[in-house]
Tab-separated table of C-alpha atoms and ligand atoms in Angstrom:
chain	number	residue	atom	x	y	z
A	1	MET	CA	81.332	-33.010	-70.566
A	2	GLN	CA	77.532	-33.222	-70.249
A	3	THR	CA	76.673	-36.590	-68.740
A	4	GLU	CA	73.372	-38.391	-68.385
A	5	ASN	CA	73.074	-37.534	-64.729
A	6	SER	CA	75.041	-34.344	-64.515
A	7	HIS	CA	71.913	-32.403	-63.610
A	8	ALA	CA	72.441	-33.841	-60.142
A	9	ASN	CA	74.894	-30.932	-59.991
A	10	GLY	CA	72.114	-28.484	-60.711
A	11	ASP	CA	72.109	-28.571	-64.527
A	12	GLU	CA	69.117	-29.285	-66.755
A	13	PRO	CA	67.259	-32.578	-66.253
A	14	PRO	CA	67.953	-35.282	-68.859
A	15	SER	CA	65.968	-35.229	-72.052
A	16	VAL	CA	63.590	-38.009	-73.103
A	17	ASN	CA	66.409	-39.246	-75.339
A	18	SER	CA	68.938	-39.543	-72.550
A	19	PHE	CA	66.298	-41.253	-70.369
A	20	GLN	CA	65.736	-43.793	-73.137
A	21	SER	CA	69.484	-44.194	-73.531
A	22	LEU	CA	69.808	-44.939	-69.794
A	23	LYS	CA	67.238	-47.678	-70.245
A	24	GLU	CA	69.034	-49.406	-73.103
A	25	PHE	CA	70.797	-52.665	-72.362
A	26	LYS	CA	74.350	-52.582	-73.685
A	27	SER	CA	77.253	-54.970	-73.344
A	28	ALA	CA	80.250	-53.874	-71.243
A	29	GLY	CA	82.438	-54.866	-74.190
A	30	ARG	CA	86.083	-55.911	-73.994
A	31	GLY	CA	87.941	-52.595	-73.854
A	32	PHE	CA	91.636	-53.186	-73.104
A	33	TRP	CA	91.056	-56.922	-73.032
A	34	ARG	CA	89.949	-57.298	-76.647
A	35	ASP	CA	92.609	-59.934	-77.335
A	36	VAL	CA	91.562	-62.205	-74.487
A	37	SER	CA	89.799	-65.393	-75.584
A	38	ASP	CA	86.050	-65.769	-75.008
A	39	ALA	CA	86.763	-68.717	-72.744
A	40	ASP	CA	88.964	-66.602	-70.470
A	41	TRP	CA	86.767	-63.499	-70.527
A	42	ASN	CA	83.686	-65.515	-69.582
A	43	ASP	CA	85.513	-67.381	-66.830
A	44	TRP	CA	84.809	-65.779	-63.439
A	45	LYS	CA	88.131	-66.994	-62.049
A	46	TRP	CA	89.990	-65.292	-64.911
A	47	GLN	CA	88.099	-62.077	-64.146
A	48	LEU	CA	89.074	-62.276	-60.452
A	49	LYS	CA	92.693	-63.006	-61.254
A	50	HIS	CA	92.925	-59.994	-63.575
A	51	ARG	CA	91.316	-57.406	-61.312
A	52	ILE	CA	92.773	-53.934	-61.119
A	53	THR	CA	94.119	-53.645	-57.600
A	54	ASN	CA	96.618	-50.787	-57.392
A	55	ALA	CA	97.181	-47.159	-58.349
A	56	GLU	CA	99.721	-47.929	-61.082
A	57	GLN	CA	97.404	-50.362	-62.873
A	58	LEU	CA	94.576	-47.855	-62.586
A	59	GLN	CA	96.721	-45.166	-64.155
A	60	LYS	CA	97.681	-47.486	-66.987
A	61	PHE	CA	94.091	-48.400	-67.809
A	62	LEU	CA	92.617	-44.978	-67.025
A	63	PRO	CA	94.962	-42.217	-68.239
A	64	THR	CA	92.430	-39.602	-67.067
A	65	LEU	CA	92.927	-40.659	-63.445
A	66	THR	CA	92.917	-37.490	-61.338
A	67	PRO	CA	95.567	-36.723	-58.672
A	68	GLU	CA	92.824	-37.103	-56.044
A	69	GLU	CA	91.982	-40.573	-57.342
A	70	PHE	CA	95.645	-41.579	-57.627
A	71	ALA	CA	96.243	-40.505	-54.004
A	72	GLY	CA	93.038	-42.324	-52.953
A	73	ALA	CA	94.198	-45.501	-54.690
A	74	LYS	CA	97.556	-45.245	-52.895
A	75	LEU	CA	95.757	-45.046	-49.533
A	76	ALA	CA	93.217	-47.783	-50.273
A	77	ASN	CA	95.206	-50.586	-48.718
A	78	THR	CA	94.989	-48.946	-45.310
A	79	LYS	CA	91.205	-48.502	-45.349
A	80	LEU	CA	89.345	-50.539	-47.958
A	81	ALA	CA	91.236	-52.298	-50.718
A	82	LEU	CA	90.929	-51.321	-54.344
A	83	ALA	CA	89.696	-54.057	-56.681
A	84	ILE	CA	87.737	-53.786	-59.930
A	85	THR	CA	86.988	-56.664	-62.292
A	86	PRO	CA	87.948	-56.049	-65.943
A	87	TYR	CA	84.276	-56.542	-66.856
A	88	PHE	CA	83.083	-53.793	-64.473
A	89	PHE	CA	85.996	-51.518	-65.307
A	90	ASN	CA	84.745	-51.406	-68.902
A	91	LEU	CA	81.608	-49.598	-67.731
A	92	ILE	CA	83.654	-46.574	-66.623
A	93	ASP	CA	83.516	-43.565	-68.925
A	94	PRO	CA	87.189	-42.428	-69.036
A	95	ALA	CA	86.177	-38.967	-70.276
A	96	ASP	CA	83.958	-38.263	-67.278
A	97	GLU	CA	85.470	-37.576	-63.856
A	98	ASN	CA	81.978	-37.842	-62.383
A	99	CYS	CA	81.085	-41.072	-64.142
A	100	PRO	CA	78.605	-42.801	-61.802
A	101	ILE	CA	80.416	-46.128	-62.163
A	102	ARG	CA	83.826	-44.592	-61.492
A	103	LEU	CA	82.596	-42.859	-58.327
A	104	GLN	CA	81.497	-46.187	-56.849
A	105	VAL	CA	84.750	-48.126	-57.191
A	106	ILE	CA	87.677	-45.734	-57.625
A	107	PRO	CA	88.933	-44.419	-54.279
A	108	LYS	CA	89.401	-40.712	-53.606
A	109	VAL	CA	91.640	-39.160	-51.025
A	110	ALA	CA	88.462	-37.722	-49.428
A	111	GLU	CA	87.975	-41.220	-47.949
A	112	SER	CA	90.678	-40.403	-45.443
A	113	HIS	CA	88.618	-37.519	-43.955
A	114	THR	CA	86.335	-38.673	-41.181
A	115	ALA	CA	83.488	-36.414	-40.047
A	116	PRO	CA	82.726	-36.383	-36.281
A	117	TRP	CA	79.438	-38.271	-36.776
A	118	GLU	CA	80.960	-40.994	-38.934
A	119	MET	CA	81.747	-44.458	-37.549
A	120	SER	CA	83.607	-47.615	-38.489
A	121	ASP	CA	80.556	-49.747	-37.599
A	122	PRO	CA	77.695	-47.344	-38.350
A	123	VAL	CA	74.807	-49.792	-37.911
A	124	GLY	CA	76.117	-51.410	-34.729
A	125	GLU	CA	76.709	-54.920	-36.103
A	126	ASP	CA	79.588	-55.796	-33.781
A	127	SER	CA	77.536	-55.015	-30.682
A	128	HIS	CA	74.777	-57.398	-31.881
A	129	SER	CA	77.125	-60.258	-32.653
A	130	PRO	CA	76.730	-63.230	-30.275
A	131	VAL	CA	79.403	-65.288	-32.093
A	132	PRO	CA	81.984	-64.162	-34.680
A	133	GLY	CA	80.388	-63.595	-38.070
A	134	LEU	CA	76.762	-63.663	-36.892
A	135	VAL	CA	74.616	-60.573	-36.320
A	136	HIS	CA	71.358	-61.076	-34.417
A	137	ARG	CA	69.696	-57.672	-34.403
A	138	TYR	CA	66.060	-58.467	-35.301
A	139	PRO	CA	64.003	-61.038	-33.386
A	140	ASP	CA	63.423	-63.745	-36.016
A	141	ARG	CA	66.372	-63.467	-38.379
A	142	VAL	CA	70.154	-63.346	-38.486
A	143	LEU	CA	72.870	-62.042	-40.736
A	144	PHE	CA	75.434	-64.773	-41.418
A	145	LEU	CA	78.743	-63.334	-42.657
A	146	VAL	CA	80.660	-65.899	-44.651
A	147	THR	CA	83.700	-64.074	-45.988
A	148	ASP	CA	85.453	-60.705	-46.002
A	149	ARG	CA	86.143	-60.800	-49.756
A	150	CYS	CA	84.207	-59.186	-52.625
A	151	ALA	CA	84.693	-59.232	-56.390
A	152	ALA	CA	85.172	-55.446	-56.295
A	153	TYR	CA	85.007	-52.970	-53.425
A	154	CYS	CA	82.365	-50.256	-53.119
A	155	ARG	CA	83.824	-47.066	-51.702
A	156	TYR	CA	80.793	-46.519	-49.448
A	157	CYS	CA	80.686	-50.049	-47.994
A	158	THR	CA	78.997	-50.219	-44.584
A	159	ARG	CA	81.224	-53.144	-43.694
A	160	SER	CA	84.464	-51.588	-44.867
A	161	ARG	CA	85.843	-52.138	-41.359
A	162	LEU	CA	86.092	-55.812	-42.205
A	163	VAL	CA	85.779	-56.411	-45.964
A	164	SER	CA	89.125	-56.716	-47.735
A	165	ASN	CA	90.881	-56.806	-44.339
A	166	ALA	CA	92.674	-53.517	-45.067
A	167	THR	CA	92.234	-52.229	-41.510
A	168	GLY	CA	93.520	-55.399	-39.825
A	169	TYR	CA	90.046	-56.355	-38.485
A	170	ASP	CA	91.070	-59.977	-39.031
A	171	PHE	CA	87.634	-61.382	-39.759
A	172	HIS	CA	87.340	-65.102	-39.105
A	173	PRO	CA	83.838	-66.488	-39.375
A	174	GLU	CA	83.413	-69.759	-37.509
A	175	PHE	CA	80.738	-71.683	-39.368
A	176	ASP	CA	80.392	-74.361	-36.659
A	177	LYS	CA	79.693	-71.751	-33.984
A	178	GLN	CA	77.417	-69.702	-36.243
A	179	ILE	CA	75.364	-72.782	-37.165
A	180	ALA	CA	75.256	-74.016	-33.543
A	181	TYR	CA	73.884	-70.618	-32.432
A	182	ILE	CA	71.113	-70.750	-35.051
A	183	ALA	CA	70.265	-74.353	-34.136
A	184	ALA	CA	69.983	-73.376	-30.468
A	185	HIS	CA	67.615	-70.451	-31.187
A	186	PRO	CA	64.263	-71.694	-32.494
A	187	GLU	CA	63.037	-68.133	-32.993
A	188	ILE	CA	65.423	-67.749	-35.959
A	189	ARG	CA	63.416	-68.568	-39.073
A	190	ASP	CA	65.349	-66.511	-41.644
A	191	VAL	CA	69.092	-66.587	-42.390
A	192	LEU	CA	70.707	-64.009	-44.669
A	193	LEU	CA	74.131	-64.996	-46.002
A	194	SER	CA	76.298	-62.012	-46.705
A	195	GLY	CA	79.846	-60.795	-46.201
A	196	GLY	CA	81.828	-59.906	-48.249
A	197	ASP	CA	80.175	-61.807	-51.033
A	198	PRO	CA	78.906	-65.368	-50.475
A	199	LEU	CA	78.987	-66.084	-54.222
A	200	LEU	CA	82.778	-65.914	-54.123
A	201	MET	CA	82.699	-69.280	-52.363
A	202	SER	CA	83.056	-72.332	-54.557
A	203	ASP	CA	79.838	-74.151	-55.486
A	204	ASP	CA	80.818	-77.060	-53.231
A	205	LYS	CA	81.522	-74.937	-50.154
A	206	LEU	CA	78.362	-72.910	-50.609
A	207	GLU	CA	76.305	-76.068	-51.113
A	208	ASN	CA	77.726	-77.536	-47.950
A	209	LEU	CA	76.838	-74.437	-45.950
A	210	LEU	CA	73.315	-74.196	-47.392
A	211	SER	CA	72.740	-77.913	-46.675
A	212	ARG	CA	73.743	-77.471	-43.043
A	213	LEU	CA	71.407	-74.505	-42.653
A	214	ARG	CA	68.547	-76.307	-44.402
A	215	ALA	CA	68.975	-79.210	-41.981
A	216	ILE	CA	67.897	-76.959	-39.083
A	217	PRO	CA	64.130	-77.548	-38.830
A	218	HIS	CA	63.146	-74.013	-37.723
A	219	VAL	CA	65.045	-72.264	-40.544
A	220	GLU	CA	62.194	-71.573	-42.950
A	221	PHE	CA	63.822	-69.167	-45.312
A	222	LEU	CA	67.286	-68.542	-46.757
A	223	ARG	CA	68.579	-65.411	-48.417
A	224	ILE	CA	71.827	-64.499	-50.118
A	225	GLY	CA	72.981	-60.873	-50.387
A	226	SER	CA	75.339	-60.454	-53.349
A	227	ARG	CA	76.813	-57.811	-55.637
A	228	ILE	CA	78.341	-60.524	-57.845
A	229	PRO	CA	75.601	-60.367	-60.509
A	230	THR	CA	76.650	-56.758	-61.241
A	231	PHE	CA	80.412	-56.953	-60.580
A	232	LEU	CA	81.015	-60.393	-62.025
A	233	PRO	CA	78.021	-61.774	-63.964
A	234	GLN	CA	80.280	-64.561	-65.299
A	235	ARG	CA	80.004	-66.180	-61.838
A	236	ILE	CA	76.290	-66.894	-62.351
A	237	THR	CA	76.902	-70.171	-64.123
A	238	PRO	CA	74.226	-72.765	-64.968
A	239	GLU	CA	75.942	-75.077	-62.430
A	240	LEU	CA	75.659	-72.496	-59.636
A	241	CYS	CA	71.969	-71.917	-60.444
A	242	ALA	CA	71.251	-75.670	-60.521
A	243	MET	CA	72.859	-76.008	-57.086
A	244	LEU	CA	71.021	-73.035	-55.565
A	245	LYS	CA	67.608	-74.237	-56.689
A	246	LYS	CA	67.890	-77.241	-54.354
A	247	PHE	CA	67.489	-74.943	-51.363
A	248	HIS	CA	64.163	-73.207	-51.918
A	249	PRO	CA	62.684	-71.075	-50.536
A	250	LEU	CA	65.872	-69.180	-51.323
A	251	PHE	CA	65.730	-65.483	-52.184
A	252	MET	CA	68.548	-63.258	-53.392
A	253	SER	CA	69.139	-59.555	-52.759
A	254	VAL	CA	71.343	-58.122	-55.463
A	255	HIS	CA	72.973	-54.701	-55.393
A	256	SER	CA	72.938	-52.247	-58.259
A	257	ASN	CA	72.884	-48.463	-58.093
A	258	HIS	CA	72.785	-47.076	-61.602
A	259	PRO	CA	71.031	-48.133	-64.823
A	260	ARG	CA	74.368	-48.420	-66.645
A	261	GLU	CA	75.257	-51.341	-64.361
A	262	LEU	CA	72.384	-53.275	-65.924
A	263	THR	CA	74.136	-54.540	-69.042
A	264	THR	CA	73.133	-57.377	-71.340
A	265	GLU	CA	75.564	-59.589	-69.392
A	266	VAL	CA	73.883	-58.700	-66.083
A	267	ARG	CA	70.391	-59.127	-67.539
A	268	ASP	CA	71.335	-62.626	-68.740
A	269	ALA	CA	72.879	-63.566	-65.384
A	270	LEU	CA	69.800	-62.348	-63.491
A	271	GLY	CA	67.625	-64.269	-65.958
A	272	ARG	CA	69.491	-67.484	-65.114
A	273	LEU	CA	68.868	-66.905	-61.395
A	274	ALA	CA	65.188	-66.107	-62.035
A	275	ASP	CA	64.841	-69.250	-64.188
A	276	ALA	CA	66.157	-71.220	-61.202
A	277	GLY	CA	63.097	-69.949	-59.317
A	278	ILE	CA	65.036	-67.513	-57.124
A	279	PRO	CA	62.981	-64.405	-56.288
A	280	LEU	CA	65.251	-61.401	-56.804
A	281	GLY	CA	65.183	-58.042	-55.019
A	282	ASN	CA	67.574	-55.139	-55.505
A	283	GLN	CA	69.161	-52.936	-52.878
A	284	SER	CA	70.538	-49.560	-53.938
A	285	VAL	CA	72.451	-47.047	-51.908
A	286	LEU	CA	71.575	-43.411	-52.531
A	287	LEU	CA	74.857	-41.809	-53.634
A	288	LYS	CA	75.744	-38.270	-54.588
A	289	HIS	CA	76.278	-37.797	-58.341
A	290	VAL	CA	75.595	-41.503	-58.880
A	291	ASN	CA	71.852	-41.912	-58.478
A	292	ASP	CA	70.579	-38.906	-56.486
A	293	ASP	CA	68.384	-37.978	-59.360
A	294	ALA	CA	64.744	-38.967	-59.986
A	295	ALA	CA	65.165	-39.661	-63.720
A	296	VAL	CA	68.234	-41.843	-63.166
A	297	MET	CA	66.489	-43.725	-60.371
A	298	LYS	CA	63.343	-44.145	-62.437
A	299	ALA	CA	65.309	-45.572	-65.379
A	300	HIS	CA	67.089	-47.877	-62.932
A	301	VAL	CA	63.967	-49.293	-61.258
A	302	GLN	CA	62.190	-49.761	-64.585
A	303	LYS	CA	65.227	-51.552	-65.981
A	304	LEU	CA	65.389	-53.778	-62.889
A	305	LEU	CA	61.845	-54.966	-63.574
A	306	MET	CA	62.935	-55.830	-67.122
A	307	CYS	CA	65.670	-57.962	-65.506
A	308	ARG	CA	62.975	-59.691	-63.380
A	309	VAL	CA	64.220	-57.991	-60.221
A	310	LYS	CA	61.940	-56.191	-57.767
A	311	PRO	CA	63.487	-52.937	-56.496
A	312	TYR	CA	63.496	-53.672	-52.760
A	313	TYR	CA	65.340	-50.961	-50.809
A	314	ILE	CA	66.985	-47.621	-51.397
A	315	TYR	CA	69.319	-47.049	-48.456
A	316	GLN	CA	70.325	-43.671	-47.221
A	317	CYS	CA	74.134	-43.986	-47.225
A	318	ASP	CA	75.273	-45.131	-43.785
A	319	LEU	CA	77.568	-42.905	-41.726
A	320	ILE	CA	80.634	-44.937	-42.605
A	321	SER	CA	83.959	-43.205	-42.009
A	322	GLY	CA	85.200	-41.296	-45.041
A	323	SER	CA	81.940	-41.367	-47.024
A	324	ALA	CA	80.793	-37.731	-46.702
A	325	HIS	CA	81.701	-36.960	-50.325
A	326	LEU	CA	79.300	-39.684	-51.468
A	327	ARG	CA	76.400	-38.885	-49.177
A	328	THR	CA	73.361	-36.967	-50.344
A	329	SER	CA	70.567	-35.461	-48.254
A	330	VAL	CA	67.531	-37.264	-46.859
A	331	ARG	CA	65.476	-34.422	-48.371
A	332	LYS	CA	66.749	-35.494	-51.790
A	333	GLY	CA	65.864	-39.131	-51.065
A	334	ILE	CA	62.291	-38.178	-50.133
A	335	GLU	CA	62.010	-36.047	-53.265
A	336	ILE	CA	63.087	-39.001	-55.414
A	337	MET	CA	60.550	-41.299	-53.747
A	338	GLN	CA	57.889	-38.715	-54.390
A	339	GLN	CA	58.756	-38.754	-58.064
A	340	LEU	CA	58.557	-42.537	-58.242
A	341	ARG	CA	55.398	-43.340	-56.264
A	342	GLY	CA	52.380	-43.013	-58.556
A	343	HIS	CA	54.577	-41.960	-61.483
A	344	THR	CA	55.650	-45.502	-62.319
A	345	THR	CA	54.577	-49.112	-61.705
A	346	GLY	CA	54.038	-49.882	-58.020
A	347	TYR	CA	56.300	-52.957	-58.309
A	348	ALA	CA	59.102	-50.638	-59.398
A	349	VAL	CA	58.919	-48.515	-56.242
A	350	PRO	CA	61.393	-49.584	-53.529
A	351	GLN	CA	61.221	-48.660	-49.851
A	352	TYR	CA	63.553	-45.834	-48.878
A	353	VAL	CA	65.153	-46.561	-45.485
A	354	ILE	CA	67.672	-45.177	-43.060
A	355	ASP	CA	69.537	-47.805	-41.092
A	356	ALA	CA	69.359	-46.047	-37.733
A	357	PRO	CA	72.898	-45.188	-36.574
A	358	GLY	CA	74.262	-47.380	-33.814
A	359	GLY	CA	72.012	-50.400	-34.399
A	360	GLY	CA	68.394	-49.187	-34.437
A	361	GLY	CA	67.569	-51.171	-37.560
A	362	LYS	CA	65.958	-50.044	-40.810
A	363	VAL	CA	63.500	-47.203	-40.495
A	364	PRO	CA	61.213	-46.540	-43.484
A	365	VAL	CA	61.233	-42.937	-44.666
A	366	ASN	CA	58.308	-41.832	-46.814
A	367	PRO	CA	57.010	-38.650	-48.348
A	368	GLU	CA	54.045	-37.297	-46.391
A	369	TYR	CA	50.821	-38.606	-47.936
A	370	VAL	CA	48.646	-38.527	-44.772
A	371	LEU	CA	48.134	-34.831	-44.069
A	372	SER	CA	45.964	-35.309	-41.001
A	373	HIS	CA	44.252	-38.161	-39.197
A	374	ASN	CA	41.718	-37.930	-36.387
A	375	ALA	CA	38.834	-40.011	-35.048
A	376	ASP	CA	36.563	-38.938	-37.921
A	377	ARG	CA	38.675	-38.634	-41.002
A	378	VAL	CA	41.953	-39.025	-42.788
A	379	VAL	CA	43.120	-36.271	-45.114
A	380	LEU	CA	45.295	-37.612	-47.900
A	381	ARG	CA	47.480	-36.166	-50.613
A	382	ASN	CA	47.881	-38.168	-53.813
A	383	TYR	CA	50.917	-38.329	-56.096
A	384	GLU	CA	49.635	-35.345	-58.106
A	385	GLY	CA	49.273	-33.227	-54.983
A	386	LYS	CA	45.429	-33.434	-54.954
A	387	ILE	CA	43.773	-33.600	-51.549
A	388	PHE	CA	41.196	-36.242	-50.591
A	389	GLU	CA	39.262	-37.120	-47.513
A	390	TYR	CA	38.567	-40.621	-46.248
A	391	PRO	CA	36.091	-41.174	-43.360
A	392	GLU	CA	37.651	-43.070	-40.478
A	393	ALA	CA	35.794	-46.225	-39.430
A	394	PRO	CA	35.222	-46.559	-35.700
A	395	ASP	CA	36.860	-49.782	-34.560
A	396	GLY	CA	34.439	-52.717	-34.845
A	397	ARG	CA	31.673	-50.634	-36.455
A	398	PRO	CA	30.808	-50.241	-40.127
A	399	CYS	CA	32.025	-47.167	-41.937
A	400	GLY	CA	29.598	-44.217	-41.872
A	401	GLN	CA	29.257	-41.851	-44.796
A	402	PRO	CA	31.146	-42.800	-47.938
A	403	PRO	CA	33.958	-40.394	-48.759
A	404	GLU	CA	33.424	-37.743	-51.373
A	405	ARG	CA	35.085	-38.484	-54.704
A	406	ILE	CA	35.605	-42.117	-53.654
A	407	GLU	CA	36.566	-42.928	-57.238
A	408	GLU	CA	39.729	-40.866	-56.687
A	409	LEU	CA	40.820	-43.313	-54.007
A	410	CYS	CA	40.870	-46.262	-56.409
A	411	LYS	CA	44.424	-47.609	-56.527
A	412	CYS	CA	44.294	-49.263	-59.944
B	1	LIG	S1	79.942	-55.772	-52.517
B	1	LIG	FE1	78.803	-55.329	-50.620
B	1	LIG	S2	80.150	-56.040	-48.976
B	1	LIG	FE2	81.400	-55.860	-50.842
B	1	LIG	S3	82.285	-53.817	-50.801
B	1	LIG	FE3	80.375	-53.662	-51.959
B	1	LIG	S4	78.822	-53.093	-50.438
B	1	LIG	FE4	80.618	-53.883	-49.302
């Protein structure tokens, strides 16, 4: 079957029509759950309770399940659990084995193959953890892990060593110790709540935690990292938004990888968060056959802007054990960035990064636009491949000759 992104396999690029179709907002619909009442379907607790969590359920709801997927689902409970909300499951195209939604949440037996360079903690979080559940890797900010549970589990998860507790990591955050560490370190001005997914906590528990963090005078800025708006938009209730808006400045990093994840339900949920004054950024992971394609990525970032979300990062997939089948090349990532920068709105262009293996932090990776740079001049290449020269200003002295074709350097 020809799919919207199948040219990632080397076929023809998508037509204008399929690009427009990627950009359309559609509802996930009800699928197998058409007889469920609106009240239940729109209740996030109902969605959690009715998740698909084992191979037999998957086979029932997805008769096209392949033997590789069935075997992967059987193994999931020893590596990273299987869970898919009914809402998100409805986005899967049952006729397409390479459906970009399916690839993200349905396990494959390939997850049990570990390449020599893969790791269980690829970005070195455990070695930068002064107390359980807190990662202090950058000077002025910390990662505060609140839970090991998610609404659904992404097969490429960097934290799969601990989320879902399938490997027996036995994650036990200790909020008192985490908060005491932050209070004792005045250099920490930014706290990012993550997990697992912080929005799985009840409103009351989350409010209590945010209040305690806000009470620390040197904490200037709070962030929540969450995939709930795309896995479980029903969770973004007016009550949750009203509670969150008490804690500004509070930003949220959401996680979406493919334009089909941006449904009418997700757009409405993100709109509620934006109306609560929460600045929204999106983090995507570059994944083979999911979004390693410039047209798919372009449709995605443009659609994010329509949802009032700034595309923030594209991550090169971390070297997590068992993820080789989902990883695409850095060369491909650079090529995609090259086809975004200058070709679409600057606000739509995220930063492509590699989280340096072992704990080096995020390193920006960019196409080469500065071709040479010496004491006299900078030679630049623009998005169309045209070459320009800019005279270098000696430090502390006015610029000498104006560059030729200065009008070409205008960024408007
Ligand atoms: S939602 Fe985030 S933490 Fe949870 S499985 Fe996906 S990537 Fe991992």
